Amino acid sequence: MFVCLLGHVGAPLPCAMVKLVDIPDMKYYAKNGEGEICIRGPSVFRGYLRDPERTADALDSDGWLHSGDVGQWLPNGTLRIIDRKKHIFKLSQGEYIAPEKIENVYMRCVPVLQVFVHGDSLQSYLIGIVVPDPEVFVDWAKERGFVGSYEELCQNPDVKNAVLEDMKAVGKEAGLKSFEQVKDLHLHPETFSVANGLLTPTLKSRRADIRRVFQEQISSMYSKTAI
């Protein structure tokens, strides 16, 4: 009897060897069944035509193709793709997303200090985690008829919707496509920092860690009726 299970890409084919390789910066380790998916075998290409530099980037000295996808072994021996090493990912309908480009656009919004854009291949739209700018957020909200402390405003759903509309307007002006716009967001009152483990020492987002910390909020946003 054939059983169809969703949420994975299946098991390796007989013609291919698959292994997972540590990605320390993203805290993915092969010993935990997570890491960059690498493939070797007769079905793997031998390199780019007359382009040794790109070939060296893709294939290591032992012939393993480094896919750039982050995988996770499941108990039944199948493989799930959970992340992208280069942070580029694809939505369920095939659109490719470069989250850092979108984040840079949204950070032009007056009330936004930090933003994390999230999506994956099982979802059809993007969501965001936004840290409002504490120096301007209260006054910005007051101008729109919302009164409260910084923390209270972060919990106000009407304020959240106002921030979302502001972000969409800035995104549209910057030329973001409809599928590049976040459809929902969570306002968080604490900045991402090196101290709380959400930024690297060079002040880059630790994307995997942010996803883990906000998994409850992410799941809640995606549990709503599709937008």
Coordinates of N, CA and C in Angstrom, one line a residue:
M1 N 0.8 -1.2 0.0 CA 0.0 0.0 0.0 C 0.9 1.2 0.0
F2 N 0.6 2.2 -0.9 CA 1.4 3.4 -1.0 C 0.8 4.4 -0.1
V3 N 1.7 5.0 0.7 CA 1.2 6.1 1.7 C 1.9 7.4 1.3
C4 N 1.1 8.4 1.1 CA 1.6 9.7 0.7 C 1.8 10.6 2.0
L5 N 3.0 11.0 2.2 CA 3.3 11.9 3.4 C 3.8 13.2 2.9
L6 N 3.3 14.3 3.4 CA 3.7 15.6 3.0 C 4.8 16.1 3.9
G7 N 5.5 17.2 3.5 CA 6.5 17.8 4.3 C 7.9 17.3 4.2
H8 N 8.2 16.6 3.2 CA 9.6 16.1 3.0 C 9.8 15.9 1.5
V9 N 11.1 15.6 1.1 CA 11.4 15.4 -0.3 C 11.7 13.9 -0.6
G10 N 11.4 13.1 0.3 CA 11.6 11.6 0.1 C 13.0 11.1 0.6
A11 N 13.3 9.9 0.3 CA 14.5 9.3 0.6 C 15.5 9.3 -0.5
P12 N 16.8 9.2 -0.3 CA 17.8 9.3 -1.4 C 17.6 8.1 -2.3
L13 N 17.8 8.4 -3.6 CA 17.7 7.4 -4.7 C 19.0 6.5 -4.6
P14 N 18.8 5.2 -5.1 CA 20.0 4.3 -5.1 C 21.2 4.8 -5.8
C15 N 21.0 5.7 -6.8 CA 22.2 6.2 -7.6 C 22.9 7.4 -6.9
A16 N 22.5 7.8 -5.7 CA 23.1 8.9 -5.1 C 23.4 8.7 -3.6
M17 N 24.5 9.2 -3.2 CA 24.8 9.2 -1.7 C 24.5 10.6 -1.2
V18 N 23.9 10.7 -0.1 CA 23.6 12.0 0.5 C 24.1 12.1 1.9
K19 N 24.7 13.2 2.3 CA 25.2 13.4 3.6 C 24.9 14.9 4.0
L20 N 24.8 15.1 5.3 CA 24.6 16.5 5.9 C 25.9 16.9 6.5
V21 N 26.2 18.2 6.2 CA 27.5 18.8 6.7 C 27.2 19.9 7.6
D22 N 28.0 20.0 8.7 CA 27.8 21.1 9.7 C 27.8 22.5 9.1
I23 N 26.9 23.3 9.6 CA 26.9 24.8 9.3 C 26.9 25.5 10.7
P24 N 28.1 25.7 11.3 CA 28.2 26.2 12.6 C 27.6 27.6 12.8
D25 N 27.7 28.5 11.8 CA 27.2 29.8 11.9 C 25.6 29.8 12.1
M26 N 25.0 28.8 11.5 CA 23.5 28.7 11.6 C 23.1 27.7 12.7
K27 N 24.1 27.1 13.4 CA 23.9 26.1 14.5 C 23.1 24.9 14.0
Y28 N 23.5 24.4 12.8 CA 23.0 23.2 12.2 C 24.2 22.2 12.3
Y29 N 24.0 21.0 12.9 CA 25.1 20.0 13.0 C 24.6 18.7 12.6
A30 N 25.5 18.0 11.8 CA 25.1 16.7 11.3 C 24.8 15.7 12.4
K31 N 25.5 15.8 13.6 CA 25.2 14.9 14.7 C 23.8 15.0 15.2
N32 N 23.1 16.1 14.9 CA 21.7 16.3 15.3 C 20.8 16.0 14.1
G33 N 21.4 15.5 13.0 CA 20.5 15.2 11.9 C 20.2 16.4 11.0
E34 N 21.0 17.5 11.1 CA 20.7 18.7 10.4 C 22.0 19.2 9.8
G35 N 21.9 19.8 8.6 CA 23.1 20.4 8.0 C 22.9 20.6 6.5
E36 N 23.9 21.1 5.8 CA 23.8 21.4 4.4 C 23.8 20.0 3.7
I37 N 22.9 19.9 2.7 CA 22.7 18.7 1.9 C 23.8 18.6 0.9
C38 N 24.6 17.5 0.9 CA 25.6 17.3 -0.1 C 25.3 15.9 -0.8
I39 N 25.5 15.9 -2.1 CA 25.2 14.7 -2.9 C 26.4 14.3 -3.7
R40 N 26.6 13.0 -3.8 CA 27.7 12.4 -4.7 C 27.2 11.2 -5.3
G41 N 27.6 11.0 -6.6 CA 27.2 9.8 -7.3 C 27.2 10.0 -8.8
P42 N 26.9 9.0 -9.6 CA 26.9 9.1 -11.1 C 25.9 10.1 -11.6
S43 N 24.9 10.4 -10.9 CA 23.8 11.3 -11.3 C 24.2 12.8 -11.1
V44 N 25.3 13.0 -10.4 CA 25.7 14.4 -10.1 C 26.6 14.9 -11.2
F45 N 26.4 16.2 -11.6 CA 27.1 16.8 -12.7 C 28.6 16.9 -12.4
R46 N 29.5 17.0 -13.4 CA 30.9 16.9 -13.2 C 31.5 18.4 -13.1
G47 N 30.7 19.4 -13.4 CA 31.2 20.7 -13.3 C 30.6 21.6 -14.3
Y48 N 30.9 22.9 -14.2 CA 30.4 23.9 -15.2 C 31.4 24.0 -16.3
L49 N 30.9 24.1 -17.5 CA 31.7 24.1 -18.7 C 32.6 25.3 -18.8
R50 N 33.9 25.1 -18.8 CA 34.9 26.1 -18.9 C 34.8 27.2 -17.8
D51 N 34.3 26.7 -16.6 CA 34.2 27.6 -15.5 C 34.7 26.9 -14.2
P52 N 36.0 26.8 -14.1 CA 36.5 26.1 -12.9 C 36.2 26.7 -11.6
E53 N 36.1 28.1 -11.6 CA 35.8 28.7 -10.3 C 34.4 28.4 -9.7
R54 N 33.4 28.4 -10.6 CA 32.1 28.0 -10.2 C 32.0 26.5 -9.8
T55 N 32.8 25.7 -10.6 CA 32.8 24.3 -10.3 C 33.4 24.1 -8.9
A56 N 34.5 24.8 -8.6 CA 35.1 24.6 -7.2 C 34.2 25.1 -6.1
D57 N 33.3 26.0 -6.4 CA 32.3 26.5 -5.4 C 31.3 25.4 -5.1
A58 N 30.9 24.7 -6.2 CA 29.8 23.7 -6.1 C 30.3 22.3 -5.6
L59 N 31.4 21.9 -6.2 CA 31.9 20.5 -5.9 C 33.2 20.6 -5.1
D60 N 33.3 19.8 -4.0 CA 34.5 19.8 -3.2 C 35.5 18.8 -3.8
S61 N 36.6 18.7 -3.2 CA 37.7 17.8 -3.7 C 37.3 16.3 -3.7
D62 N 36.4 15.9 -3.0 CA 35.9 14.5 -2.9 C 34.7 14.3 -3.8
G63 N 34.3 15.3 -4.6 CA 33.2 15.1 -5.5 C 31.8 15.3 -4.9
W64 N 31.7 15.8 -3.7 CA 30.4 16.1 -3.2 C 29.9 17.5 -3.7
L65 N 28.6 17.4 -4.2 CA 27.9 18.6 -4.6 C 27.3 19.3 -3.4
H66 N 27.7 20.5 -3.1 CA 27.1 21.3 -1.9 C 25.9 22.1 -2.5
S67 N 24.7 21.6 -2.0 CA 23.5 22.2 -2.6 C 23.1 23.6 -2.2
G68 N 23.6 23.9 -1.0 CA 23.2 25.2 -0.4 C 21.9 25.1 0.4
D69 N 21.2 23.9 0.3 CA 20.0 23.7 1.0 C 20.3 23.1 2.4
V70 N 19.6 23.4 3.4 CA 19.8 22.8 4.7 C 18.7 21.8 4.9
G71 N 19.1 20.6 5.2 CA 18.2 19.4 5.4 C 18.1 18.9 6.8
Q72 N 17.1 18.1 7.0 CA 16.9 17.5 8.3 C 16.4 16.0 8.1
W73 N 17.1 15.1 8.6 CA 16.7 13.7 8.5 C 15.5 13.4 9.4
L74 N 14.5 12.8 8.8 CA 13.3 12.4 9.6 C 13.4 11.0 10.1
P75 N 12.7 10.6 11.1 CA 12.8 9.2 11.6 C 12.6 8.1 10.6
N76 N 11.7 8.4 9.6 CA 11.4 7.4 8.6 C 12.5 7.3 7.4
G77 N 13.6 8.0 7.6 CA 14.6 8.0 6.6 C 14.5 9.0 5.4
T78 N 13.4 9.8 5.5 CA 13.3 10.8 4.4 C 13.9 12.1 4.9
L79 N 14.0 13.0 3.9 CA 14.8 14.2 4.1 C 13.8 15.4 4.0
R80 N 13.9 16.3 4.9 CA 13.1 17.6 4.9 C 14.1 18.7 4.6
I81 N 13.7 19.6 3.7 CA 14.5 20.9 3.5 C 13.9 21.9 4.5
I82 N 14.8 22.5 5.3 CA 14.3 23.4 6.4 C 14.8 24.8 6.3
D83 N 15.8 25.0 5.4 CA 16.4 26.3 5.4 C 17.3 26.4 4.1
R84 N 17.8 27.6 3.9 CA 18.7 27.8 2.8 C 20.0 28.4 3.3
K85 N 21.1 27.9 3.0 CA 22.4 28.4 3.5 C 22.6 29.8 3.1
K86 N 22.2 30.2 1.9 CA 22.4 31.5 1.4 C 21.2 32.4 1.7
H87 N 20.3 31.9 2.5 CA 19.1 32.6 2.9 C 18.1 32.9 1.8
I88 N 18.3 32.4 0.6 CA 17.3 32.5 -0.4 C 16.4 31.3 -0.4
F89 N 15.1 31.5 -0.4 CA 14.2 30.3 -0.3 C 13.1 30.5 -1.3
K90 N 12.3 29.5 -1.4 CA 11.2 29.4 -2.4 C 9.9 29.2 -1.6
L91 N 8.8 30.0 -2.0 CA 7.5 29.8 -1.5 C 6.8 28.6 -2.2
S92 N 5.7 28.2 -1.6 CA 5.0 27.0 -2.1 C 4.6 27.1 -3.5
Q93 N 4.4 28.3 -4.1 CA 3.9 28.4 -5.5 C 5.1 28.7 -6.4
G94 N 6.3 28.6 -5.9 CA 7.5 28.6 -6.7 C 8.2 30.0 -6.8
E95 N 7.8 31.0 -6.1 CA 8.4 32.3 -6.1 C 9.7 32.3 -5.2
Y96 N 10.8 32.7 -5.8 CA 12.0 32.8 -5.0 C 12.1 34.1 -4.2
I97 N 12.5 34.0 -2.9 CA 12.5 35.1 -2.0 C 13.9 35.4 -1.5
A98 N 14.4 36.7 -1.6 CA 15.6 37.1 -1.0 C 15.3 38.0 0.2
P99 N 15.2 37.4 1.4 CA 14.6 38.1 2.6 C 15.4 39.3 3.0
E100 N 16.7 39.3 2.8 CA 17.5 40.4 3.3 C 17.2 41.7 2.4
K101 N 16.9 41.5 1.1 CA 16.5 42.6 0.3 C 15.2 43.2 0.8
I102 N 14.3 42.4 1.1 CA 13.0 42.9 1.6 C 13.1 43.6 2.9
E103 N 13.9 43.0 3.8 CA 14.2 43.6 5.1 C 14.8 45.0 5.0
N104 N 15.7 45.1 4.1 CA 16.3 46.5 3.9 C 15.3 47.5 3.4
V105 N 14.4 47.1 2.6 CA 13.3 48.0 2.2 C 12.4 48.4 3.4
Y106 N 12.0 47.4 4.2 CA 11.1 47.7 5.3 C 11.7 48.5 6.4
M107 N 13.1 48.5 6.5 CA 13.7 49.3 7.5 C 13.7 50.8 7.2
R108 N 13.2 51.1 6.0 CA 13.0 52.5 5.7 C 11.8 53.1 6.4
C109 N 10.9 52.2 6.9 CA 9.7 52.7 7.6 C 10.0 53.4 8.9
V110 N 9.4 54.5 9.1 CA 9.7 55.3 10.3 C 9.6 54.5 11.6
P111 N 8.5 53.7 11.8 CA 8.4 53.0 13.1 C 9.2 51.7 13.3
V112 N 9.9 51.3 12.2 CA 10.6 50.0 12.2 C 12.1 50.2 12.5
L113 N 12.6 49.5 13.6 CA 14.0 49.5 13.9 C 14.7 48.3 13.3
Q114 N 14.1 47.1 13.5 CA 14.6 45.8 13.0 C 13.4 45.0 12.4
V115 N 13.7 44.2 11.4 CA 12.7 43.3 10.9 C 13.3 42.0 10.4
F116 N 12.6 41.0 10.6 CA 13.0 39.6 10.1 C 11.8 39.1 9.3
V117 N 12.1 38.8 8.0 CA 11.1 38.3 7.1 C 11.3 36.8 7.0
H118 N 10.2 36.1 7.1 CA 10.2 34.6 7.2 C 9.2 34.0 6.2
G119 N 9.6 32.9 5.6 CA 8.7 32.1 4.7 C 9.4 30.8 4.5
D120 N 8.7 29.8 3.9 CA 9.3 28.6 3.5 C 8.5 27.9 2.4
S121 N 9.0 26.8 1.9 CA 8.4 26.1 0.7 C 7.1 25.5 1.0
L122 N 6.6 25.5 2.2 CA 5.3 24.9 2.5 C 4.3 26.0 2.7
Q123 N 4.7 27.3 2.6 CA 3.8 28.4 2.8 C 3.7 29.3 1.5
S124 N 2.5 29.9 1.3 CA 2.3 30.7 0.1 C 2.6 32.2 0.3
Y125 N 2.9 32.6 1.5 CA 3.1 34.0 1.8 C 4.1 34.2 2.9
L126 N 4.6 35.5 3.0 CA 5.6 35.8 4.0 C 5.0 36.5 5.2
I127 N 5.7 36.3 6.3 CA 5.3 37.0 7.6 C 6.6 37.7 8.1
G128 N 6.4 38.5 9.1 CA 7.5 39.2 9.7 C 7.5 39.4 11.2
I129 N 8.7 39.5 11.7 CA 8.9 39.8 13.1 C 9.5 41.2 13.1
V130 N 8.8 42.2 13.8 CA 9.3 43.6 13.7 C 9.6 44.1 15.1
V131 N 10.7 44.7 15.3 CA 11.0 45.4 16.5 C 10.9 46.9 16.2
P132 N 9.8 47.6 16.8 CA 9.6 49.0 16.5 C 10.8 49.8 17.2
D133 N 11.0 51.0 16.6 CA 12.0 51.9 17.1 C 11.5 52.6 18.3
P134 N 12.1 52.3 19.5 CA 11.6 52.9 20.8 C 11.7 54.4 20.8
E135 N 12.5 55.0 20.0 CA 12.7 56.4 20.1 C 11.6 57.2 19.4
V136 N 10.9 56.5 18.4 CA 9.8 57.2 17.7 C 8.5 56.5 17.7
F137 N 8.5 55.3 18.2 CA 7.3 54.4 18.0 C 6.1 55.0 18.8
V138 N 6.3 55.4 20.0 CA 5.1 55.9 20.8 C 4.5 57.2 20.2
D139 N 5.4 58.1 19.8 CA 4.9 59.4 19.1 C 4.2 59.0 17.8
W140 N 4.8 58.1 17.0 CA 4.3 57.7 15.7 C 2.9 57.1 15.9
A141 N 2.7 56.3 16.9 CA 1.4 55.7 17.2 C 0.4 56.8 17.7
K142 N 0.9 57.7 18.5 CA 0.0 58.7 19.1 C -0.6 59.6 18.0
E143 N 0.2 59.9 16.9 CA -0.2 60.7 15.8 C -1.3 60.0 15.1
R144 N -1.5 58.7 15.2 CA -2.5 57.9 14.6 C -3.6 57.5 15.5
G145 N -3.6 58.1 16.7 CA -4.7 57.9 17.6 C -4.5 56.8 18.6
F146 N -3.3 56.2 18.7 CA -3.1 55.1 19.6 C -2.2 55.6 20.8
V147 N -2.7 55.3 22.0 CA -2.0 55.8 23.2 C -1.6 54.5 24.1
G148 N -0.4 54.6 24.6 CA 0.0 53.5 25.5 C 1.5 53.5 25.6
S149 N 2.0 52.7 26.5 CA 3.5 52.5 26.6 C 4.0 51.8 25.4
Y150 N 5.3 51.7 25.2 CA 5.9 51.0 24.1 C 5.5 49.6 24.1
E151 N 5.5 48.9 25.3 CA 5.2 47.5 25.4 C 3.7 47.3 25.1
E152 N 2.8 48.2 25.6 CA 1.4 48.1 25.3 C 1.1 48.2 23.9
L153 N 1.7 49.2 23.2 CA 1.5 49.4 21.8 C 1.9 48.2 21.0
C154 N 3.0 47.5 21.4 CA 3.4 46.3 20.7 C 2.4 45.2 20.7
Q155 N 1.5 45.2 21.8 CA 0.5 44.2 21.9 C -0.9 44.6 21.3
N156 N -0.9 45.8 20.8 CA -2.2 46.3 20.3 C -2.4 45.8 18.8
P157 N -3.4 45.0 18.5 CA -3.5 44.5 17.1 C -3.8 45.6 16.1
D158 N -4.5 46.7 16.5 CA -4.7 47.8 15.6 C -3.4 48.5 15.3
V159 N -2.5 48.7 16.3 CA -1.2 49.3 16.0 C -0.4 48.4 15.1
K160 N -0.5 47.1 15.3 CA 0.2 46.2 14.4 C -0.3 46.3 13.0
N161 N -1.6 46.5 12.8 CA -2.1 46.6 11.4 C -1.6 47.9 10.8
A162 N -1.5 49.0 11.6 CA -1.1 50.3 11.1 C 0.4 50.2 10.7
V163 N 1.2 49.5 11.4 CA 2.6 49.3 11.0 C 2.7 48.4 9.8
L164 N 1.9 47.4 9.7 CA 1.8 46.6 8.5 C 1.5 47.4 7.2
E165 N 0.5 48.2 7.3 CA 0.1 49.1 6.2 C 1.2 50.0 5.8
D166 N 1.9 50.6 6.8 CA 3.0 51.5 6.5 C 4.1 50.7 5.8
M167 N 4.4 49.5 6.2 CA 5.4 48.7 5.6 C 5.0 48.3 4.1
K168 N 3.8 48.0 3.9 CA 3.3 47.7 2.6 C 3.4 48.9 1.6
A169 N 3.1 50.0 2.2 CA 3.2 51.3 1.3 C 4.6 51.5 0.9
V170 N 5.6 51.4 1.9 CA 7.0 51.6 1.6 C 7.5 50.5 0.6
G171 N 7.0 49.3 0.8 CA 7.4 48.2 -0.1 C 6.9 48.4 -1.5
K172 N 5.7 48.9 -1.6 CA 5.1 49.1 -3.0 C 5.9 50.2 -3.7
E173 N 6.2 51.3 -2.9 CA 7.0 52.4 -3.5 C 8.4 52.0 -3.9
A174 N 8.9 51.0 -3.2 CA 10.3 50.5 -3.5 C 10.2 49.4 -4.7
G175 N 9.0 49.1 -5.1 CA 8.9 48.1 -6.2 C 8.9 46.7 -5.8
L176 N 8.6 46.4 -4.5 CA 8.4 45.0 -4.1 C 7.2 44.4 -4.8
K177 N 7.3 43.1 -5.3 CA 6.2 42.4 -5.9 C 5.3 42.0 -4.8
S178 N 4.0 41.7 -5.2 CA 3.0 41.3 -4.2 C 3.5 40.1 -3.3
F179 N 4.1 39.1 -3.9 CA 4.5 38.0 -3.1 C 5.7 38.3 -2.2
E180 N 6.4 39.4 -2.4 CA 7.5 39.8 -1.6 C 7.1 40.6 -0.4
Q181 N 5.8 41.0 -0.3 CA 5.3 41.8 0.8 C 4.8 40.8 1.9
V182 N 5.1 41.2 3.2 CA 4.6 40.3 4.3 C 3.1 40.5 4.4
K183 N 2.4 39.5 4.8 CA 1.0 39.5 4.9 C 0.5 39.6 6.4
D184 N 1.5 39.3 7.3 CA 1.1 39.5 8.7 C 2.5 39.7 9.5
L185 N 2.4 40.2 10.7 CA 3.6 40.4 11.5 C 3.3 40.3 12.9
H186 N 4.4 40.2 13.7 CA 4.4 40.2 15.1 C 5.3 41.3 15.6
L187 N 4.8 42.2 16.5 CA 5.6 43.3 17.1 C 6.3 42.8 18.3
H188 N 7.6 42.9 18.4 CA 8.4 42.5 19.5 C 9.1 43.6 20.2
P189 N 9.0 43.8 21.5 CA 9.5 45.0 22.2 C 11.0 44.9 22.6
E190 N 11.7 43.9 22.3 CA 13.1 43.8 22.6 C 13.9 43.7 21.4
T191 N 15.0 44.5 21.3 CA 15.8 44.5 20.1 C 16.6 43.2 19.9
F192 N 16.9 42.8 18.7 CA 17.8 41.7 18.4 C 19.2 42.2 18.7
S193 N 19.9 41.4 19.4 CA 21.3 41.8 19.8 C 22.2 40.7 19.9
V194 N 23.5 41.0 20.0 CA 24.5 39.9 20.2 C 24.3 39.3 21.6
A195 N 23.9 40.1 22.6 CA 23.7 39.6 23.9 C 22.6 38.5 24.0
N196 N 21.5 38.7 23.3 CA 20.4 37.7 23.4 C 20.5 36.7 22.3
G197 N 21.7 36.7 21.6 CA 21.9 35.6 20.6 C 21.2 35.7 19.3
L198 N 20.6 36.9 19.0 CA 19.9 37.0 17.7 C 20.7 37.8 16.7
L199 N 21.8 38.3 17.0 CA 22.7 38.9 16.1 C 24.1 38.3 16.2
T200 N 24.8 38.2 15.1 CA 26.2 37.8 15.1 C 27.1 38.9 15.6
P201 N 28.4 38.7 15.9 CA 29.3 39.8 16.3 C 29.4 40.9 15.2
T202 N 29.1 40.5 14.0 CA 29.1 41.6 12.9 C 27.7 42.2 12.7
L203 N 26.8 41.9 13.6 CA 25.5 42.5 13.6 C 24.6 42.0 12.5
K204 N 24.9 40.8 12.0 CA 24.0 40.1 11.1 C 22.9 39.3 11.8
S205 N 21.8 39.2 11.3 CA 20.7 38.4 11.9 C 21.1 36.9 12.0
R206 N 21.0 36.3 13.1 CA 21.1 34.8 13.2 C 19.7 34.2 12.9
R207 N 19.5 34.0 11.6 CA 18.2 33.7 11.1 C 17.6 32.4 11.7
A208 N 18.5 31.4 11.8 CA 18.0 30.1 12.4 C 17.6 30.3 13.9
D209 N 18.3 31.1 14.6 CA 18.0 31.3 16.0 C 16.7 32.2 16.2
I210 N 16.6 33.2 15.3 CA 15.4 34.0 15.3 C 14.1 33.1 15.1
R211 N 14.3 32.2 14.1 CA 13.1 31.3 13.8 C 12.8 30.5 15.0
R212 N 13.8 30.0 15.7 CA 13.6 29.1 16.9 C 12.9 29.9 18.0
V213 N 13.4 31.1 18.3 CA 12.9 31.9 19.4 C 11.4 32.3 19.1
F214 N 11.1 32.6 17.9 CA 9.7 33.1 17.5 C 8.9 32.0 16.9
Q215 N 9.2 30.7 17.1 CA 8.5 29.7 16.4 C 7.0 29.7 16.8
E216 N 6.7 30.0 18.0 CA 5.3 30.0 18.4 C 4.5 31.1 17.7
Q217 N 5.1 32.3 17.6 CA 4.5 33.4 16.9 C 4.3 33.1 15.4
I218 N 5.4 32.5 14.8 CA 5.4 32.1 13.4 C 4.3 31.1 13.1
S219 N 4.2 30.1 13.9 CA 3.2 29.1 13.8 C 1.8 29.7 13.9
S220 N 1.6 30.6 14.9 CA 0.3 31.2 15.1 C -0.1 32.0 13.9
M221 N 0.8 32.8 13.3 CA 0.5 33.6 12.1 C 0.1 32.7 10.9
Y222 N 0.8 31.6 10.8 CA 0.5 30.7 9.7 C -0.7 29.8 9.9
S223 N -1.2 29.7 11.2 CA -2.4 28.9 11.5 C -3.7 29.6 11.1
K224 N -3.5 30.9 10.9 CA -4.7 31.7 10.5 C -5.1 31.3 9.0
T225 N -6.3 31.6 8.7 CA -6.8 31.3 7.3 C -5.8 32.0 6.3
A226 N -5.5 31.3 5.3 CA -4.6 31.8 4.2 C -5.0 33.1 3.7
I227 N -4.1 34.1 3.6 CA -4.4 35.4 3.2 C -4.4 35.6 1.7

